Short mmCIF file of C-alpha atoms in Angstrom, two decimals:
data_model
loop_
_atom_site.label_atom_id
_atom_site.label_comp_id
_atom_site.label_asym_id
_atom_site.label_seq_id
_atom_site.Cartn_x
_atom_site.Cartn_y
_atom_site.Cartn_z
CA MET F 10 15.90 72.52 -0.67
CA ARG F 11 15.12 72.32 3.05
CA HIS F 12 17.67 69.49 3.44
CA ILE F 13 20.31 71.59 1.75
CA LEU F 14 19.69 74.54 4.12
CA LEU F 15 19.89 72.26 7.21
CA GLY F 16 23.20 70.88 5.99
CA LEU F 17 24.64 74.34 5.54
CA LEU F 18 23.45 75.32 9.03
CA LEU F 19 25.18 72.30 10.62
CA VAL F 20 28.44 73.10 8.83
CA ALA F 21 28.27 76.69 10.09
CA VAL F 22 27.64 75.56 13.70
CA VAL F 23 30.58 73.15 13.62
CA PHE F 24 32.90 75.79 12.10
CA PHE F 25 32.08 78.59 14.55
CA GLY F 26 31.99 76.20 17.53
CA GLY F 27 35.49 74.96 16.68
CA SER F 28 36.72 78.54 16.43
CA ALA F 29 35.30 79.37 19.87
CA ASP F 30 36.97 76.32 21.42
CA ALA F 31 40.25 77.25 19.78
CA GLN F 32 40.04 80.74 21.28
CA GLN F 33 39.45 79.33 24.77
CA ILE F 34 42.73 77.33 24.80
CA LEU F 35 44.92 80.18 23.59
CA PRO F 36 47.42 81.41 26.28
CA VAL F 37 46.77 84.63 28.16
CA PRO F 38 48.33 87.53 26.24
CA VAL F 39 51.63 88.78 27.67
CA ASP F 40 51.81 92.42 28.64
CA SER F 41 53.85 94.13 25.94
CA THR F 42 55.86 96.04 28.53
CA ASP F 43 57.32 92.72 29.75
CA LEU F 44 58.93 92.01 26.39
CA ILE F 45 62.22 93.22 24.98
CA THR F 46 61.40 94.09 21.34
CA PRO F 47 62.74 96.56 18.77
CA VAL F 48 60.00 98.92 19.96
CA ASN F 49 60.52 98.17 23.69
CA ALA F 50 64.29 97.66 23.91
CA GLN F 51 64.67 98.37 27.64
CA PRO F 52 63.87 95.61 30.15
CA LEU F 53 61.73 96.28 33.17
CA PRO F 54 63.44 97.92 36.17
CA ILE F 55 64.47 95.41 38.81
CA GLU F 56 61.98 96.93 41.26
CA SER F 57 59.07 96.20 38.88
CA VAL F 58 60.25 92.66 38.20
CA ALA F 59 60.70 92.03 41.92
CA ARG F 60 57.22 93.27 42.80
CA ARG F 61 55.66 91.16 40.03
CA ARG F 62 57.48 88.14 41.41
CA GLY F 63 56.16 88.94 44.87
CA LEU F 64 59.64 89.45 46.33
CA LEU F 65 59.19 92.93 47.75
CA LEU F 66 56.71 93.28 50.57
CA GLY F 67 55.48 96.75 49.56
CA GLU F 68 57.70 98.68 51.98
CA PRO F 69 61.48 99.18 51.95
CA SER F 70 63.80 98.15 54.75
CA ARG F 71 64.13 101.06 57.17
CA ASN F 72 67.28 99.62 58.77
CA LEU F 73 70.22 97.86 57.13
CA ILE F 74 72.94 95.85 58.88
CA ILE F 75 75.94 94.53 56.94
CA PHE F 76 78.19 92.06 58.75
CA ALA F 77 81.39 91.54 56.74
CA SER F 78 83.94 88.86 57.57
CA THR F 79 85.57 85.76 56.08
CA GLY F 80 85.63 82.04 56.79
CA ILE F 81 81.86 81.75 57.19
CA THR F 82 82.13 79.14 54.42
CA GLY F 83 85.08 77.17 53.06
CA ALA F 84 87.85 75.25 54.82
CA SER F 85 87.93 77.63 57.80
CA ALA F 86 84.26 76.91 58.47
CA ALA F 87 84.82 73.15 58.09
CA LEU F 88 87.61 73.21 60.69
CA TYR F 89 85.36 75.22 62.98
CA GLU F 90 82.68 72.51 62.72
CA ALA F 91 85.25 70.08 64.13
CA TRP F 92 86.17 72.67 66.80
CA VAL F 93 82.54 73.18 67.90
CA PRO F 94 80.71 69.93 66.98
CA ARG F 95 77.38 71.07 68.42
CA ARG F 96 77.43 74.38 66.63
CA ARG F 97 74.07 75.91 65.76
CA ILE F 98 73.51 75.36 62.05
CA HIS F 99 72.66 78.59 60.24
CA SER F 100 69.72 77.38 58.17
CA GLN F 101 67.54 80.43 58.63
CA TRP F 102 68.78 82.41 55.63
CA GLN F 103 66.15 83.65 53.19
CA GLY F 104 68.52 84.63 50.37
CA LEU F 105 71.90 83.56 49.01
CA GLU F 106 73.75 85.52 46.33
CA THR F 107 77.23 85.05 44.87
CA ILE F 108 78.84 88.20 43.46
CA TYR F 109 81.52 88.08 40.79
CA PRO F 110 85.05 89.36 41.54
CA SER F 111 85.67 93.04 40.95
CA MET F 112 88.21 92.24 38.21
CA THR F 113 85.22 91.47 35.95
CA ARG F 114 83.68 94.90 36.47
CA PRO F 115 83.92 97.48 33.67
CA ALA F 116 86.48 100.21 34.24
CA LYS F 117 83.77 102.89 34.15
CA GLY F 118 81.36 100.99 36.35
CA SER F 119 82.42 102.30 39.75
CA SER F 120 79.49 102.57 42.12
CA VAL F 121 78.54 105.38 44.43
CA SER F 122 79.61 104.77 48.00
CA LEU F 123 76.92 103.11 50.11
CA LEU F 124 77.96 105.42 52.93
CA GLN F 125 77.21 108.47 50.78
CA LEU F 126 73.86 107.07 49.67
CA PHE F 127 72.64 106.34 53.17
CA SER F 128 73.89 109.67 54.44
CA ARG F 129 71.85 111.42 51.73
CA MET F 130 68.80 109.37 52.77
CA GLY F 131 69.10 110.78 56.26
CA ARG F 132 69.74 107.43 57.94
CA ARG F 133 71.99 107.27 60.96
CA LEU F 134 75.38 105.78 60.16
CA GLY F 135 77.07 103.37 62.54
CA MET F 136 80.08 101.10 62.38
CA VAL F 137 81.93 98.57 64.53
CA SER F 138 85.38 97.44 63.40
CA ASP F 139 88.01 95.20 64.96
CA GLU F 140 90.90 97.21 63.52
CA ASN F 141 91.42 100.98 63.33
CA PHE F 142 87.98 101.88 61.90
CA ILE F 143 88.65 99.84 58.75
CA LEU F 144 85.66 98.87 56.59
CA PRO F 145 85.44 96.73 53.41
CA GLY F 146 86.13 98.41 50.11
CA PHE F 147 82.67 97.73 48.65
CA ILE F 148 81.11 99.85 51.42
CA GLN F 149 83.24 102.82 50.44
CA ALA F 150 83.40 102.27 46.65
CA GLU F 151 87.15 101.69 47.06
CA PRO F 152 89.30 98.81 45.74
CA SER F 153 90.55 97.76 49.19
CA GLN F 154 89.69 97.79 52.87
CA GLN F 155 90.70 101.02 54.56
CA THR F 156 89.95 103.43 57.39
CA VAL F 157 86.77 105.44 56.84
CA ASP F 158 86.07 109.12 57.29
CA LEU F 159 84.22 109.34 60.61
CA SER F 160 82.88 112.86 60.12
CA ASN F 161 79.44 111.63 58.95
CA TYR F 162 79.06 108.88 61.53
CA HIS F 163 76.70 109.05 64.45
CA LEU F 164 78.39 106.07 66.13
CA ALA F 165 81.82 104.62 65.30
CA LEU F 166 83.45 101.98 67.53
CA SER F 167 86.68 100.11 66.87
CA PHE F 168 89.46 98.07 68.40
CA SER F 169 93.08 98.97 67.77
CA SER F 170 96.51 97.44 68.31
CA GLN F 171 97.61 100.80 69.74
CA LYS F 172 97.96 100.20 73.47
CA GLU F 173 98.50 103.78 74.62
CA PRO F 174 95.34 105.92 75.02
CA GLU F 175 97.05 108.92 73.40
CA GLU F 176 97.70 106.90 70.23
CA ARG F 177 94.08 105.77 70.01
CA ALA F 178 92.85 109.33 70.58
CA PHE F 179 95.10 110.51 67.75
CA LEU F 180 93.62 107.77 65.53
CA ILE F 181 90.08 109.04 66.21
CA ASN F 182 91.01 112.65 65.47
CA SER F 183 92.85 111.68 62.29
CA ALA F 184 89.88 109.66 61.00
CA SER F 185 87.20 112.20 61.94
CA GLY F 186 88.80 115.49 60.97
CA SER F 187 87.16 117.12 64.00
CA GLY F 188 86.85 116.72 67.74
CA LEU F 189 84.16 114.05 68.11
CA PRO F 190 83.12 113.05 71.63
CA SER F 191 85.40 110.05 72.12
CA ALA F 192 85.78 107.11 74.48
CA LEU F 193 88.95 105.10 75.06
CA THR F 194 87.47 102.74 77.67
CA PHE F 195 84.12 101.03 78.13
CA ALA F 196 83.45 103.21 81.17
CA GLU F 197 83.88 106.36 79.06
CA LEU F 198 81.61 104.88 76.39
CA GLU F 199 78.92 104.24 78.97
CA ARG F 200 79.25 107.84 80.16
CA LEU F 201 78.70 109.15 76.61
CA PHE F 202 75.69 106.86 76.20
CA THR F 203 74.19 108.12 79.44
CA SER F 204 74.70 111.77 78.44
CA LYS F 205 72.92 111.02 75.11
CA SER F 206 75.70 112.50 73.02
CA ALA F 207 74.59 113.01 69.39
CA ARG F 208 77.83 111.60 67.94
CA ILE F 209 80.21 109.12 69.53
CA ALA F 210 83.54 107.61 68.52
CA GLY F 211 85.25 104.94 70.60
CA CYS F 212 88.60 103.19 70.14
CA PHE F 213 89.63 100.37 72.49
CA TYR F 214 92.69 98.21 73.05
CA GLY F 215 91.68 94.60 73.56
CA PRO F 216 93.74 91.74 72.13
CA VAL F 217 92.41 88.19 72.28
CA LYS F 218 93.64 86.63 75.54
CA SER F 219 93.80 82.93 76.28
CA SER F 220 92.59 81.27 79.46
CA ALA F 221 92.62 77.68 80.63
CA SER F 222 89.78 76.73 78.30
CA SER F 223 89.13 79.47 75.74
CA ALA F 224 89.95 83.00 74.61
CA ALA F 225 88.12 86.29 74.62
CA ARG F 226 88.55 89.98 74.00
CA GLU F 227 88.64 92.34 76.94
CA PRO F 228 86.49 94.33 76.38
CA GLY F 229 84.41 92.15 74.08
CA PHE F 230 83.68 92.78 70.42
CA ALA F 231 80.20 91.30 70.86
CA GLU F 232 79.51 93.92 73.54
CA LEU F 233 80.47 96.67 71.12
CA VAL F 234 78.10 95.30 68.48
CA SER F 235 75.30 95.02 71.04
CA SER F 236 75.90 98.60 72.18
CA ALA F 237 75.83 99.91 68.62
CA VAL F 238 72.63 98.08 67.68
CA SER F 239 70.85 99.18 70.85
CA ARG F 240 71.92 102.78 70.35
CA LEU F 241 70.94 102.98 66.66
CA ALA F 242 67.68 101.01 66.93
CA VAL F 243 65.88 103.94 68.57
CA ALA F 244 66.50 106.23 65.59
CA PRO F 245 63.10 107.02 64.00
CA GLU F 246 64.73 107.80 60.64
CA GLY F 247 66.35 104.36 60.43
CA PHE F 248 70.01 103.36 60.44
CA PHE F 249 72.79 101.74 58.44
CA LEU F 250 75.25 99.72 60.56
CA THR F 251 78.39 98.04 59.20
CA VAL F 252 80.18 95.44 61.32
CA ASN F 253 83.62 94.42 60.03
CA TYR F 254 85.54 91.50 61.56
CA ARG F 255 88.97 90.98 59.98
CA SER F 256 90.59 88.99 62.80
CA VAL F 257 89.72 85.58 61.32
CA ALA F 258 91.63 86.40 58.13
CA ASP F 259 94.51 88.01 60.02
CA ALA F 260 95.11 84.91 62.17
CA ARG F 261 94.68 82.54 59.21
CA ASN F 262 97.16 84.50 57.09
CA LYS F 263 99.72 84.13 59.91
CA ASN F 264 99.06 80.36 60.15
CA LEU F 265 97.80 80.83 63.71
CA PHE F 266 94.91 78.42 63.42
CA TRP F 267 94.08 78.17 67.14
CA GLN F 268 93.60 81.93 67.18
CA MET F 269 91.67 81.72 63.90
CA LEU F 270 89.22 79.25 65.43
CA GLU F 271 88.83 81.35 68.58
CA HIS F 272 88.04 84.33 66.36
CA LYS F 273 85.56 82.13 64.51
CA LYS F 274 83.84 81.58 67.86
CA ILE F 275 83.58 85.34 68.39
CA GLN F 276 82.34 85.70 64.80
CA ASP F 277 79.67 83.07 65.43
CA ASN F 278 78.47 84.82 68.59
CA ILE F 279 78.14 88.13 66.75
CA LEU F 280 76.27 86.45 63.92
CA GLN F 281 73.74 84.83 66.23
CA GLN F 282 73.31 88.13 68.08
CA LEU F 283 72.45 89.96 64.84
CA VAL F 284 70.13 87.17 63.68
CA THR F 285 68.24 87.34 66.97
CA PHE F 286 67.86 91.12 66.62
CA VAL F 287 66.52 90.87 63.06
CA HIS F 288 64.08 88.09 63.99
CA GLY F 289 62.58 90.47 66.53
CA ARG F 290 61.90 93.25 64.03
CA LYS F 291 60.00 93.59 60.76
CA ASP F 292 61.80 96.65 59.38
CA THR F 293 65.43 95.47 59.26
CA LEU F 294 67.48 93.77 56.54
CA LEU F 295 70.63 91.84 57.52
CA LEU F 296 73.29 91.06 54.91
CA VAL F 297 76.13 88.75 55.94
CA VAL F 298 79.02 89.20 53.50
CA ASP F 299 81.46 86.28 53.40
CA GLU F 300 84.60 87.39 51.60
CA PRO F 301 86.81 84.63 50.12
CA GLU F 302 89.68 83.11 52.07
CA SER F 303 92.06 84.86 49.63
CA GLY F 304 94.70 82.17 49.69
CA SER F 305 95.27 78.45 49.41
CA TRP F 306 95.40 75.63 51.95
CA SER F 307 98.05 72.93 51.85
CA ILE F 308 97.68 69.63 53.73
CA GLY F 309 99.70 66.44 53.85
CA PRO F 310 98.40 63.02 52.79
CA ASP F 311 97.81 61.98 56.40
CA PHE F 312 96.14 65.17 57.61
CA ALA F 313 93.38 64.39 60.13
CA PRO F 314 91.21 67.42 61.04
CA ALA F 315 89.92 65.91 64.29
CA ALA F 316 93.43 65.14 65.57
CA PHE F 317 94.70 68.58 64.54
CA VAL F 318 91.84 70.35 66.28
CA ALA F 319 92.31 68.19 69.39
CA ASP F 320 95.94 69.30 69.65
CA LEU F 321 95.01 72.94 69.10
CA LYS F 322 92.54 72.76 71.98
CA LYS F 323 95.38 71.89 74.37
CA ILE F 324 97.18 75.20 73.77
CA PRO F 325 95.53 77.19 76.62
CA ASP F 326 96.42 74.45 79.16
CA VAL F 327 99.96 74.20 77.77
CA MET F 328 100.48 77.95 78.03
CA GLN F 329 99.18 78.02 81.60
CA ALA F 330 101.51 75.18 82.61
CA ILE F 331 104.50 76.86 80.95
CA ALA F 332 103.67 80.20 82.58
CA GLU F 333 103.85 78.54 86.01
CA LYS F 334 107.27 76.93 85.35
CA PRO F 335 108.98 78.26 82.18
CA ALA F 336 112.08 76.16 82.84
CA ASP F 337 109.96 73.00 82.47
CA SER F 338 108.72 73.98 78.97
CA ALA F 339 110.33 70.98 77.26
CA ALA F 340 108.78 68.54 79.73
CA VAL F 341 105.35 70.21 79.50
CA LEU F 342 105.38 70.09 75.70
CA GLY F 343 106.44 66.44 75.75
CA ARG F 344 103.64 65.58 78.15
CA TYR F 345 100.94 67.22 76.05
CA TYR F 346 102.37 66.51 72.59
CA ASP F 347 104.20 63.19 72.60
CA GLY F 348 106.37 62.73 69.52
CA ILE F 349 106.13 66.35 68.27
CA SER F 350 109.28 68.48 68.20
CA PHE F 351 109.28 72.19 69.06
CA PRO F 352 111.97 74.93 69.03
CA VAL F 353 112.26 74.87 72.81
CA ASP F 354 115.22 77.29 72.98
CA ASP F 355 113.31 79.88 70.93
CA ILE F 356 110.24 79.42 73.12
CA LEU F 357 112.31 79.91 76.29
CA GLY F 358 113.91 83.01 74.77
CA ALA F 359 110.50 84.50 73.97
CA LEU F 360 109.25 83.77 77.51
CA ALA F 361 112.39 85.32 79.05
CA ALA F 362 111.75 88.47 77.02
CA GLY F 363 108.12 88.56 78.22
CA ASP F 364 106.76 87.87 74.72
CA VAL F 365 104.09 85.29 75.51
CA GLU F 366 102.39 85.75 72.13
CA LYS F 367 105.57 84.80 70.27
CA ALA F 368 106.01 81.69 72.44
CA GLU F 369 102.43 80.66 71.70
CA SER F 370 102.95 81.25 67.98
CA LEU F 371 106.04 79.03 67.99
CA ILE F 372 104.00 76.24 69.55
CA GLU F 373 101.23 76.68 66.98
CA HIS F 374 103.68 76.57 64.08
CA GLY F 375 105.21 73.41 65.54
CA LEU F 376 101.79 71.77 65.56
CA ASN F 377 101.19 72.90 61.97
CA ARG F 378 104.41 71.21 60.83
CA ALA F 379 103.56 68.02 62.67
CA HIS F 380 100.06 67.86 61.16
CA GLN F 381 101.26 69.02 57.72
CA VAL F 382 98.86 71.93 57.32
CA SER F 383 99.49 75.51 56.19
CA PHE F 384 97.81 78.46 54.52
CA ALA F 385 99.46 80.63 51.86
CA SER F 386 97.91 84.10 51.75
CA HIS F 387 97.53 85.88 48.43
CA VAL F 388 98.65 89.46 47.98
CA THR F 389 95.27 90.60 46.63
CA GLU F 390 92.77 92.26 48.91
CA LEU F 391 89.70 90.30 49.98
CA ALA F 392 87.47 93.05 48.63
CA ASN F 393 88.63 92.28 45.08
CA SER F 394 87.84 88.58 45.13
CA GLY F 395 84.07 88.52 44.93
CA MET F 396 81.85 87.59 47.85
CA THR F 397 78.92 85.49 49.00
CA VAL F 398 75.96 87.27 50.56
CA PHE F 399 73.49 85.67 52.97
CA SER F 400 70.36 87.68 53.69
CA LEU F 401 67.69 87.69 56.36
CA GLY F 402 64.81 90.00 57.25
CA ARG F 403 62.89 92.62 55.31
CA ASN F 404 63.12 91.98 51.51
CA ALA F 405 65.84 89.35 52.03
CA GLU F 406 64.48 87.27 49.13
CA MET F 407 65.83 89.86 46.69
CA PHE F 408 69.35 88.43 47.07
CA PHE F 409 69.67 85.23 45.05
CA GLY F 410 71.72 83.56 42.34
CA LEU F 411 74.83 84.85 40.57
CA SER F 412 75.26 88.54 39.86
CA SER F 413 77.66 91.36 39.19
CA PHE F 414 78.35 93.91 41.88
CA GLU F 415 76.27 96.46 39.96
CA ASP F 416 73.28 94.14 40.10
CA PHE F 417 73.82 93.55 43.81
CA HIS F 418 74.01 97.32 44.29
CA ARG F 419 70.72 97.86 42.42
CA ARG F 420 68.95 95.16 44.42
CA LEU F 421 70.17 96.64 47.67
CA LEU F 422 68.99 100.14 46.75
CA SER F 423 65.57 98.82 45.68
CA CYS F 424 65.22 97.20 49.11
CA VAL F 425 66.11 100.22 51.21
CA SER F 426 65.05 103.29 49.21
CA MET F 427 62.03 105.26 50.38
CA PRO F 428 59.78 107.03 47.86
CA GLY F 429 61.39 110.27 46.75
CA GLU F 430 64.88 109.24 47.84
#
């Protein structure tokens, strides 16, 4: 009898011991709120998912800077690498997100304007544009790039093709709907800064001008960006600054690739300036929006990027030599570009009429034909073609992968919204 009881005891020990071991290797139960079930049909909000993944740092971004342009990637960027071989490689980005084209968005899915949202939050609004106060459509919840309403802006600075001060003043008044303190020169802008004016609008004429070795704006676009950042950075309530640079696309669409690459140089300087600013602060999020090239490149079978870029680099010297002796244009072009034909009579006619830009364009188009390269621009607006977003700074890791614009919008709001906003 005693042997029978011992046997039963051993069986019981083995059975319960095996059960205990089995319980120890079971996975940790999943929180039911993480699951999408018939009872819990709604997924977690993106803010909750982000915090569980450790992406948000506990505090929102007080300041937001959006730099919108084109050619940061793609063929334009590849040509620029040949133009500036020792270019600083932008490897410091913390997030990379590709957003689907707007044609895939539902008809009823229009988003609230980012400008309206930040104005309601009480942030100071600032903008710098290279053309008539135009901003990208996604900033304004509009299908295309267009001039913004300046009435809610604390600081709005822009270039314009309007040369006469009266025309630029009319542009400011038309875009603002009221008499904002305005500046039409850098000296007037400095005066408004010194007087600590609460709201400032500035519109400046400054085409890109070539010299013997390069080109630059006078006054400079980079100086405008620096002025805007310095002015807004002291705002205790935080700021939202949009920088829009359309000149790269404008030159590319006209097949003026020397000008495109010079604008790329300006673009690169602005980008590095903003990156340096964000690296020095812990409360600012920088989004660099690269809109598609919105067109197609065509090259011949013998196209050589290095040779093409080398010929483009000669343009400032060629223009200087022609300006000194216009009658010797044919000889100058033959000396710099042996074997390439140009419409010399048309170039001389443009110079005689004082149209130096047209003469330069004719030379550029001659080089394009010789190197068998061209760009065909599409009719569609860049804002409709999707975009790539690079991020840096506070909560930059939130921007990753492929997403719709609505998802991008939600991520952005989760990064910048304060409690109660």
